[in-house]
Coordinates of C-alpha atoms and ligand atoms in Angstrom, one line a residue:
M15 CA -9.0 10.4 25.7
T16 CA -8.0 7.8 28.2
Y17 CA -9.9 5.0 26.4
I18 CA -7.7 5.4 23.5
H19 CA -4.5 5.8 25.6
D20 CA -5.4 2.7 27.7
T21 CA -5.9 0.7 24.5
I22 CA -2.4 1.6 23.3
V23 CA -0.6 1.0 26.5
K24 CA -2.3 -2.4 26.7
L25 CA -1.2 -3.1 23.2
Q26 CA 2.4 -2.2 24.0
K27 CA 2.4 -4.7 26.8
T28 CA 0.6 -7.6 25.0
S29 CA 2.3 -7.0 21.6
P30 CA 5.7 -5.7 22.6
A31 CA 8.4 -4.1 20.3
Q32 CA 6.2 -3.3 17.5
A33 CA 6.8 0.4 16.8
E34 CA 5.3 0.6 13.2
F35 CA 2.1 -1.2 14.4
Y36 CA 1.7 1.3 17.4
Q37 CA 2.3 4.1 15.0
A38 CA -0.6 3.0 12.7
V39 CA -2.8 2.2 15.5
E40 CA -2.3 5.5 17.1
E41 CA -2.8 7.5 14.0
V42 CA -6.2 5.8 13.5
L43 CA -7.4 5.8 17.0
D44 CA -6.5 9.6 17.4
S45 CA -8.7 10.6 14.5
L46 CA -11.7 8.4 15.8
Q47 CA -12.0 10.4 18.9
P48 CA -14.9 12.5 17.6
I49 CA -17.0 9.5 16.8
L50 CA -16.0 7.5 19.9
E51 CA -17.1 10.6 22.0
T52 CA -20.6 10.7 20.3
S53 CA -21.4 7.0 19.8
E54 CA -21.5 5.0 22.9
K55 CA -22.1 1.7 20.9
Y56 CA -18.6 1.3 19.9
K57 CA -17.3 1.4 23.4
K58 CA -20.2 -0.8 24.7
H59 CA -19.2 -3.6 22.0
A60 CA -15.5 -3.2 22.7
I61 CA -14.9 -2.5 19.0
I62 CA -11.7 -0.7 19.7
E63 CA -10.2 -3.6 21.8
R64 CA -11.3 -6.0 19.2
I65 CA -10.3 -4.2 16.1
V66 CA -6.6 -3.6 17.2
E67 CA -6.2 -7.5 17.7
P68 CA -5.9 -9.6 14.5
E69 CA -8.4 -12.4 14.3
R70 CA -5.5 -14.8 13.4
Q71 CA -1.7 -14.5 13.1
I72 CA 0.2 -17.1 11.1
M73 CA 4.1 -17.2 11.4
F74 CA 6.1 -19.9 9.8
R75 CA 9.5 -21.2 8.7
V76 CA 10.4 -21.0 5.1
P77 CA 13.3 -23.2 4.4
W78 CA 14.8 -23.2 0.8
V79 CA 17.9 -24.2 -1.1
D80 CA 20.1 -21.5 -2.9
D81 CA 22.0 -22.1 -6.1
Q82 CA 25.1 -23.1 -4.2
G83 CA 23.2 -25.9 -2.5
N84 CA 23.1 -24.2 0.9
I85 CA 20.0 -24.2 3.0
Q86 CA 18.5 -20.9 3.8
V87 CA 15.8 -20.1 6.2
N88 CA 13.3 -17.1 6.3
K89 CA 10.4 -16.1 8.4
G90 CA 6.9 -16.2 6.8
Y91 CA 3.8 -14.2 7.9
R92 CA 0.2 -13.9 7.1
I93 CA -2.0 -11.6 9.4
E94 CA -5.6 -12.3 9.0
F95 CA -6.8 -9.0 10.6
N96 CA -10.4 -8.6 10.1
S97 CA -13.1 -10.4 8.1
A98 CA -16.3 -8.4 9.1
L99 CA -16.7 -7.1 5.5
G100 CA -15.4 -9.9 3.4
P101 CA -12.5 -12.4 2.9
Y102 CA -9.0 -11.3 4.1
K103 CA -7.5 -9.3 1.4
G104 CA -4.1 -7.7 1.2
G105 CA -0.6 -8.1 -0.4
L106 CA 2.5 -10.1 0.4
R107 CA 5.7 -8.2 0.9
F108 CA 9.2 -9.8 0.4
H109 CA 11.8 -7.4 1.9
P110 CA 14.6 -7.9 4.4
S111 CA 13.0 -5.3 6.7
V112 CA 9.7 -7.4 7.1
N113 CA 8.7 -8.4 10.7
A114 CA 5.6 -9.0 12.7
S115 CA 5.4 -5.2 13.4
I116 CA 5.5 -4.2 9.7
I117 CA 3.1 -6.8 8.6
K118 CA 0.6 -5.9 11.4
F119 CA 0.9 -2.2 10.6
L120 CA 0.1 -2.9 7.0
G121 CA -2.7 -5.4 7.9
F122 CA -4.3 -2.9 10.3
E123 CA -4.2 -0.1 7.7
Q124 CA -5.7 -2.5 5.1
I125 CA -8.9 -3.0 7.2
F126 CA -9.9 0.7 6.8
K127 CA -8.6 1.0 3.3
N128 CA -10.7 -2.0 2.1
A129 CA -13.7 -0.6 3.9
L130 CA -13.4 2.8 2.3
T131 CA -13.4 1.1 -1.2
G132 CA -17.1 0.1 -0.5
L133 CA -16.2 -3.4 -1.8
P134 CA -16.8 -6.7 0.2
I135 CA -13.2 -7.4 1.3
G136 CA -11.7 -7.8 4.8
G137 CA -8.1 -6.8 5.8
G138 CA -5.1 -8.9 5.9
K139 CA -1.4 -8.7 4.9
G140 CA 1.6 -11.1 4.8
G141 CA 5.2 -11.6 3.5
A142 CA 8.6 -12.7 4.4
N143 CA 12.0 -11.3 5.4
F144 CA 13.3 -12.6 2.1
D145 CA 15.5 -10.2 -0.1
P146 CA 14.6 -10.9 -3.7
K147 CA 17.5 -8.6 -4.8
G148 CA 20.3 -10.6 -6.7
K149 CA 18.5 -13.8 -6.4
S150 CA 18.3 -16.0 -9.5
D151 CA 15.0 -17.0 -11.1
G152 CA 15.4 -20.5 -9.6
E153 CA 16.0 -19.3 -6.2
I154 CA 12.9 -17.0 -6.4
M155 CA 10.8 -20.0 -7.5
R156 CA 12.2 -22.3 -4.8
F157 CA 11.6 -19.6 -2.1
C158 CA 7.8 -19.0 -3.3
Q159 CA 7.1 -22.7 -3.5
S160 CA 8.3 -23.2 0.1
F161 CA 6.4 -20.2 1.3
I162 CA 3.1 -21.6 -0.3
N163 CA 4.0 -25.1 1.3
E164 CA 2.8 -23.6 4.5
L165 CA 0.4 -20.9 3.3
Y166 CA -1.8 -22.8 1.1
R167 CA -3.8 -24.3 4.0
H168 CA -4.7 -20.8 5.2
I169 CA -5.8 -19.2 1.8
G170 CA -8.7 -19.6 -0.6
P171 CA -10.9 -17.5 -2.9
T172 CA -13.6 -17.1 -0.3
T173 CA -11.4 -17.0 2.8
D174 CA -8.1 -15.1 2.3
V175 CA -6.8 -13.8 -1.2
P176 CA -3.3 -12.5 -1.1
A177 CA -1.7 -10.0 -3.9
G178 CA 1.6 -8.4 -4.5
D179 CA 3.4 -5.6 -2.5
I180 CA 7.0 -4.7 -2.3
G181 CA 9.3 -7.4 -3.9
V182 CA 6.2 -9.4 -5.1
G183 CA 5.1 -8.9 -8.7
A184 CA 3.5 -11.0 -11.4
R185 CA 6.5 -13.5 -11.4
E186 CA 6.3 -14.2 -7.7
I187 CA 2.4 -14.5 -7.8
G188 CA 2.8 -17.0 -10.6
Y189 CA 5.2 -19.3 -8.7
M190 CA 3.0 -19.2 -5.7
F191 CA -0.1 -19.9 -7.6
G192 CA 1.5 -22.8 -9.4
Q193 CA 2.4 -24.4 -6.0
Y194 CA -0.9 -23.7 -4.6
K195 CA -2.6 -25.5 -7.5
R196 CA -0.3 -28.4 -7.3
L197 CA -0.9 -28.9 -3.6
T198 CA -4.8 -28.3 -3.6
G199 CA -5.7 -29.3 -7.2
N200 CA -7.8 -26.1 -7.4
Y201 CA -7.7 -23.6 -10.2
D202 CA -9.3 -20.7 -8.6
G203 CA -8.9 -17.0 -7.8
V204 CA -6.8 -17.4 -4.6
F205 CA -4.4 -14.6 -5.8
T206 CA -4.9 -11.3 -7.6
G207 CA -2.2 -9.6 -9.6
K208 CA -2.1 -12.7 -11.8
S209 CA -0.6 -12.7 -15.3
L210 CA -3.0 -11.7 -18.0
L211 CA -2.4 -15.1 -19.6
W212 CA -4.2 -17.1 -16.8
G213 CA -6.7 -15.0 -14.9
G214 CA -5.2 -11.7 -14.2
S215 CA -7.2 -8.4 -14.7
L216 CA -6.3 -5.6 -17.1
V217 CA -5.4 -2.5 -15.2
R218 CA -4.2 -4.4 -12.1
K219 CA -0.6 -3.7 -12.6
E220 CA -1.4 0.1 -13.1
A221 CA -4.1 0.6 -10.6
T222 CA -2.3 1.7 -7.6
G223 CA -0.3 4.3 -9.4
Y224 CA -3.3 5.3 -11.6
G225 CA -5.6 5.5 -8.6
C226 CA -3.2 7.7 -6.6
V227 CA -3.1 10.2 -9.5
Y228 CA -6.9 10.1 -9.9
F229 CA -7.2 10.8 -6.1
A230 CA -4.9 13.8 -6.4
Q231 CA -7.1 15.0 -9.4
Y232 CA -10.2 14.8 -7.4
M233 CA -8.5 16.7 -4.5
L234 CA -7.4 19.5 -6.9
E235 CA -10.9 19.5 -8.7
A236 CA -12.6 20.3 -5.4
K237 CA -10.4 23.4 -5.2
D238 CA -11.1 24.3 -8.9
D239 CA -7.6 23.3 -9.8
S240 CA -6.0 20.6 -12.1
L241 CA -3.0 18.5 -12.6
A242 CA -2.3 20.1 -16.0
G243 CA 1.2 21.6 -16.2
K244 CA 2.1 20.8 -12.6
R245 CA 5.6 19.7 -11.6
C246 CA 5.6 16.5 -9.6
L247 CA 7.9 14.8 -7.2
V248 CA 7.6 11.0 -7.1
S249 CA 9.6 8.7 -4.8
G250 CA 10.2 5.0 -5.5
A251 CA 10.8 3.3 -8.9
G252 CA 8.7 0.2 -8.5
N253 CA 5.2 -0.7 -9.6
V254 CA 3.3 2.2 -7.9
A255 CA 5.9 4.9 -8.8
I256 CA 6.1 3.8 -12.5
Y257 CA 2.3 3.9 -13.0
T258 CA 2.0 7.0 -11.0
I259 CA 4.4 8.7 -13.5
E260 CA 2.6 7.2 -16.5
K261 CA -0.8 8.5 -15.3
L262 CA 0.7 12.0 -14.5
Y263 CA 2.0 12.3 -18.0
Q264 CA -1.4 11.3 -19.4
L265 CA -3.2 14.0 -17.4
G266 CA -0.8 16.6 -18.5
A267 CA 1.5 16.9 -15.4
V268 CA 5.3 16.7 -15.4
P269 CA 6.9 14.2 -13.0
V270 CA 10.6 15.2 -12.5
T271 CA 12.0 12.7 -9.9
C272 CA 11.9 9.0 -9.0
S273 CA 14.2 7.1 -6.5
D274 CA 15.2 3.7 -5.3
S275 CA 17.2 2.6 -2.1
S276 CA 20.5 3.6 -3.9
G277 CA 19.5 7.3 -4.7
T278 CA 17.3 9.8 -6.4
I279 CA 16.9 10.9 -10.1
Y280 CA 16.1 14.5 -10.8
H281 CA 15.2 15.1 -14.4
E282 CA 14.2 18.7 -14.9
A283 CA 13.0 17.9 -18.4
G284 CA 10.7 15.2 -16.9
I285 CA 11.4 11.4 -16.1
N286 CA 11.7 9.4 -19.3
L287 CA 9.2 6.7 -18.6
E288 CA 10.4 4.3 -21.4
T289 CA 14.0 4.4 -19.8
L290 CA 12.6 3.9 -16.4
K291 CA 10.5 0.9 -17.4
E292 CA 13.4 -0.6 -19.1
L293 CA 15.7 -0.2 -16.2
K294 CA 13.3 -1.4 -13.6
E295 CA 10.7 -3.7 -15.3
V296 CA 13.0 -5.3 -17.8
R297 CA 16.7 -5.2 -16.7
K298 CA 16.0 -4.7 -12.9
V299 CA 19.0 -2.7 -12.1
R300 CA 20.1 0.4 -10.0
L301 CA 18.7 3.7 -10.8
D302 CA 22.1 5.5 -11.4
E303 CA 22.2 3.8 -14.9
Y304 CA 19.4 6.3 -15.9
V305 CA 22.0 9.1 -16.3
T306 CA 23.9 7.1 -18.8
A307 CA 20.8 7.3 -21.2
H308 CA 20.0 11.0 -19.9
P309 CA 23.2 12.9 -19.2
D310 CA 21.0 16.1 -18.3
A311 CA 19.5 14.2 -15.3
K312 CA 21.1 14.2 -12.0
F313 CA 21.6 11.3 -9.6
I314 CA 21.8 12.1 -6.0
P315 CA 23.2 9.0 -4.1
A316 CA 21.5 8.2 -0.9
A317 CA 24.7 8.7 1.0
E318 CA 24.3 12.4 0.2
Y319 CA 20.8 12.8 1.6
P320 CA 20.1 15.3 4.3
A321 CA 20.4 13.7 7.8
D322 CA 16.9 14.6 8.6
G323 CA 15.2 13.2 5.5
H324 CA 15.1 12.5 1.8
A325 CA 16.7 14.5 -1.1
V326 CA 13.6 14.0 -3.2
W327 CA 11.4 16.1 -1.0
R328 CA 13.9 19.1 -1.1
I329 CA 13.2 19.7 -4.8
P330 CA 10.9 22.5 -5.5
A331 CA 7.5 21.3 -7.1
Q332 CA 3.7 21.7 -6.7
L333 CA 2.7 18.1 -6.1
A334 CA 4.3 15.1 -4.2
F335 CA 3.7 11.5 -4.5
P336 CA 5.4 9.3 -2.0
C337 CA 5.4 5.8 -3.7
A338 CA 8.4 3.9 -2.0
T339 CA 7.9 2.7 1.5
Q340 CA 6.7 3.6 5.1
N341 CA 8.3 6.7 6.9
E342 CA 10.1 7.8 4.0
L343 CA 8.8 11.5 4.4
T344 CA 9.9 13.2 7.7
E345 CA 8.7 16.3 9.4
A346 CA 11.7 18.3 8.0
D347 CA 10.9 16.9 4.5
A348 CA 7.2 18.0 4.9
Q349 CA 8.3 21.4 6.0
A350 CA 10.6 21.8 3.0
L351 CA 7.8 20.8 0.6
V352 CA 5.4 23.3 2.1
A353 CA 8.1 26.0 2.1
N354 CA 8.6 25.3 -1.6
G355 CA 5.0 25.8 -2.3
V356 CA 3.5 22.3 -2.6
I357 CA -0.1 22.2 -2.9
A358 CA -1.1 18.6 -2.8
V359 CA 0.5 15.2 -1.5
S360 CA -1.1 12.1 -2.7
E361 CA 0.3 8.8 -1.0
G362 CA 0.9 5.8 -3.2
A363 CA 2.9 4.0 -0.5
N364 CA 1.4 2.8 2.8
M365 CA 2.2 5.3 5.7
P366 CA 5.1 6.9 3.9
S367 CA 4.7 10.2 6.0
T368 CA 5.7 10.1 9.6
Q369 CA 2.9 11.4 11.9
D370 CA 4.8 14.6 12.5
A371 CA 4.9 15.2 8.8
V372 CA 1.2 14.6 8.5
E373 CA 0.6 17.3 11.1
V374 CA 2.7 19.8 9.0
F375 CA 0.4 19.1 5.9
L376 CA -2.8 19.3 8.0
D377 CA -1.5 22.5 9.7
A378 CA -0.6 24.1 6.3
R379 CA -4.1 23.2 4.9
I380 CA -2.7 21.8 1.7
C381 CA -4.5 18.9 0.1
Y382 CA -3.3 15.7 1.8
G383 CA -4.5 12.3 0.6
P384 CA -3.5 9.5 3.1
G385 CA -2.4 6.3 1.7
K386 CA -5.3 4.3 2.9
A387 CA -7.5 6.4 0.7
A388 CA -5.1 7.5 -2.1
N389 CA -3.6 4.1 -2.7
A390 CA -6.7 2.0 -2.4
G391 CA -6.9 1.7 -6.3
G392 CA -4.7 -1.4 -6.1
V393 CA -6.9 -3.5 -3.7
S394 CA -10.0 -2.2 -5.5
T395 CA -8.9 -3.5 -8.8
S396 CA -7.8 -6.7 -7.1
Q397 CA -11.4 -7.1 -6.1
L398 CA -12.5 -6.4 -9.7
E399 CA -10.0 -9.3 -10.6
M400 CA -11.8 -11.5 -8.1
A401 CA -15.2 -10.6 -9.6
Q402 CA -13.9 -11.5 -13.1
N403 CA -12.5 -14.9 -11.9
A404 CA -15.6 -15.8 -10.0
S405 CA -17.9 -15.0 -13.0
M406 CA -15.5 -16.3 -15.6
Q407 CA -15.5 -13.0 -17.5
R408 CA -12.8 -10.8 -18.7
W409 CA -13.4 -7.0 -18.9
S410 CA -11.7 -4.6 -21.2
F411 CA -9.0 -2.2 -20.2
E412 CA -11.3 0.8 -20.6
E413 CA -14.1 -1.0 -18.6
V414 CA -11.8 -1.7 -15.6
D415 CA -10.2 1.7 -15.7
E416 CA -13.6 3.3 -15.6
K417 CA -14.6 1.3 -12.7
L418 CA -11.4 2.3 -10.9
K419 CA -12.0 6.0 -11.6
V420 CA -15.5 5.7 -10.1
I421 CA -14.2 3.8 -7.1
M422 CA -11.4 6.4 -6.5
K423 CA -14.0 9.3 -6.8
N424 CA -16.4 7.6 -4.2
I425 CA -13.3 7.1 -1.8
F426 CA -12.5 10.8 -2.1
L427 CA -16.2 11.8 -1.6
S428 CA -16.6 9.4 1.3
A429 CA -13.4 10.7 3.1
S430 CA -14.2 14.5 2.4
E431 CA -17.8 14.3 3.2
T432 CA -17.1 12.5 6.5
A433 CA -14.3 15.1 7.3
A434 CA -17.0 17.8 6.7
E435 CA -19.6 16.0 8.9
F436 CA -17.1 16.0 11.8
G437 CA -16.3 19.7 11.3
E438 CA -12.8 19.4 9.8
P439 CA -13.5 19.5 5.9
H440 CA -9.8 19.8 5.0
N441 CA -8.8 16.7 7.1
L442 CA -9.1 13.6 4.9
V443 CA -7.1 11.6 7.5
L444 CA -9.9 12.0 9.9
G445 CA -12.4 11.6 7.1
A446 CA -10.9 8.4 5.7
N447 CA -10.3 6.8 9.1
I448 CA -13.9 7.6 10.3
A449 CA -15.6 6.5 7.1
G450 CA -13.7 3.3 7.0
F451 CA -14.0 2.5 10.8
R452 CA -17.9 3.2 10.8
K453 CA -18.4 0.5 7.9
V454 CA -16.3 -2.2 9.7
A455 CA -17.4 -1.5 13.4
D456 CA -21.0 -1.6 12.5
A457 CA -20.6 -4.8 10.6
M458 CA -18.7 -6.3 13.7
I459 CA -21.6 -5.2 15.9
E460 CA -24.1 -7.0 13.7
Q461 CA -22.1 -10.1 13.6
G462 CA -21.9 -10.4 17.3
V463 CA -18.9 -11.2 19.6
V464 CA -16.8 -13.4 17.4
Ligands
LIG515 P1 8.1 -2.4 -5.5 O1 8.9 -3.4 -4.9 O2 7.6 -2.6 -6.9 O3 8.8 -0.9 -5.5 C1 9.2 -0.4 -4.3 C2 10.1 0.7 -4.6 O4 10.4 1.5 -3.4 C3 11.4 0.4 -5.1 O5 11.9 1.5 -6.0 C4 12.3 0.3 -3.9 O6 13.7 0.5 -4.2 C5 11.8 1.4 -3.1 N1 12.0 1.1 -1.6 C6 11.5 0.1 -1.0 N2 11.9 -0.1 0.3 C7 12.8 1.0 0.4 C8 13.5 1.5 1.5 N3 13.5 0.9 2.7 N4 14.2 2.8 1.3 C9 14.3 3.2 0.1 N5 13.5 2.8 -1.1 C10 12.8 1.7 -0.9 O7 6.8 -2.1 -4.6 P2 5.4 -1.3 -4.9 O8 5.7 -0.3 -5.9 O9 4.4 -2.3 -5.2 O10 5.1 -0.7 -3.5 C11 5.5 0.7 -3.1 C12 4.7 1.2 -1.9 O11 3.3 1.1 -2.3 C13 4.7 0.2 -0.5 O12 4.5 1.0 0.5 C14 3.5 -0.6 -0.8 O13 3.0 -1.2 0.5 C15 2.5 0.4 -1.3 N6 1.3 -0.2 -2.2 C16 1.5 -1.1 -3.1 C17 0.5 -1.5 -3.7 C18 0.5 -2.3 -5.1 O14 -0.5 -2.7 -5.7 N7 1.7 -2.6 -5.5 C19 -1.0 -1.3 -3.3 C20 -1.1 -0.3 -2.2 C21 0.1 0.2 -1.7 P3 14.7 -0.7 -4.1 O15 14.3 -1.5 -5.3 O16 16.1 -0.1 -4.3 O17 14.5 -1.3 -2.9

């Protein structure tokens, strides 16, 4: 379709050198073809041209002083992408790979993900090319304070509400909230993912991983199958991976892998969750230490991965949960998974499968839950945290978990019913993209040219 092609070519000229952003835009626009062909209104209102352009992009210097007294400088970002459905909502990522392309791809995905949840939240994302690994607590605090010295003027409980992502957990949110409060004098729900001691919501920490497993459960139930007894591959060893593993055990499945950037653990007997939490949440060390406690497990160093992919996806299993980072699952990985008999892939990470890998899953007709649907439990529970903060209430673990389950079920139904409406019932990429797009686009039309 030339309209879509022209939009992408224009984007490449006006926003040069943003490969991950083009990848995300192309993936969404390709699947919107059926609705763009049948509904003239989106073209008439220039929705595509408007939706690929962030409402606002904030880039800023983040200077801070390390423990040796040296001045360090990082780049900070907040992309306020689309506020048609509510205040900008999306996480902050602290990782050395962060750049404008990565934050824009994440922000763009967030628009449709947030729309799919059915909750009143717009899309945004931010972060910095700061590497928290090996930094002292004092360095992390000084970095977070400097980051907020600029960002505080752009955020607020009804305008833009950041949360965590890679490299940003409750500790970082605490330091950022403290500085925001000092600068503004406001004690309000400007961040989600807060500590339970001062305004955080129960289940928020677990929500993305739990939600990703609920999504897999709903995909399997639609095929009269279940999670019980299934061997599962999980990548990552951070927040999303840990709580994916926890929920898999609760629902009777057996997760046999996890990974970090140093390598992959394969534990045939099942990953020991207690050890994993101790290593990653408490001691914050590399994953190879896992085999000290469990000599029957195997550590595959990253240096020994196949040249065309990731060792974790070459292990035979029935279900796969990519929970680390973008483009961590290649076409060759997808082919290996399918050849080994995988029946479902549910993405905890954002855009973990390359576009070629997605094609392999769709062609093989396995259940494939794209990240913007399958990992939406995190942002949904963030919105539940906002609701509790605004009404000065605190809901029980069971209450929030129950709401999370209902939201994930509705996301699954919305994506699968929309996929069926457009004649491709197995294609949840198409279903999720069109269902999310329709909500945002119709709101944009009603709000005029702004
Ligand atoms: P964490 O920082 O807690 O964990 C990230 C994990 O992925 C770590 O094990 C990390 O290993 C690994 N990882 C990160 N980057 C790379 C890389 N380039 N190569 C190999 N391994 C890598 O982050 P989260 O668990 O919060 O986030 C994981 C994914 O889930 C991201 O894509 C994020 O955008 C997405 N997501 C997170 C949500 C949330 O609520 N937290 C919500 C929705 C999506 P190492 O420590 O060695 O770098």
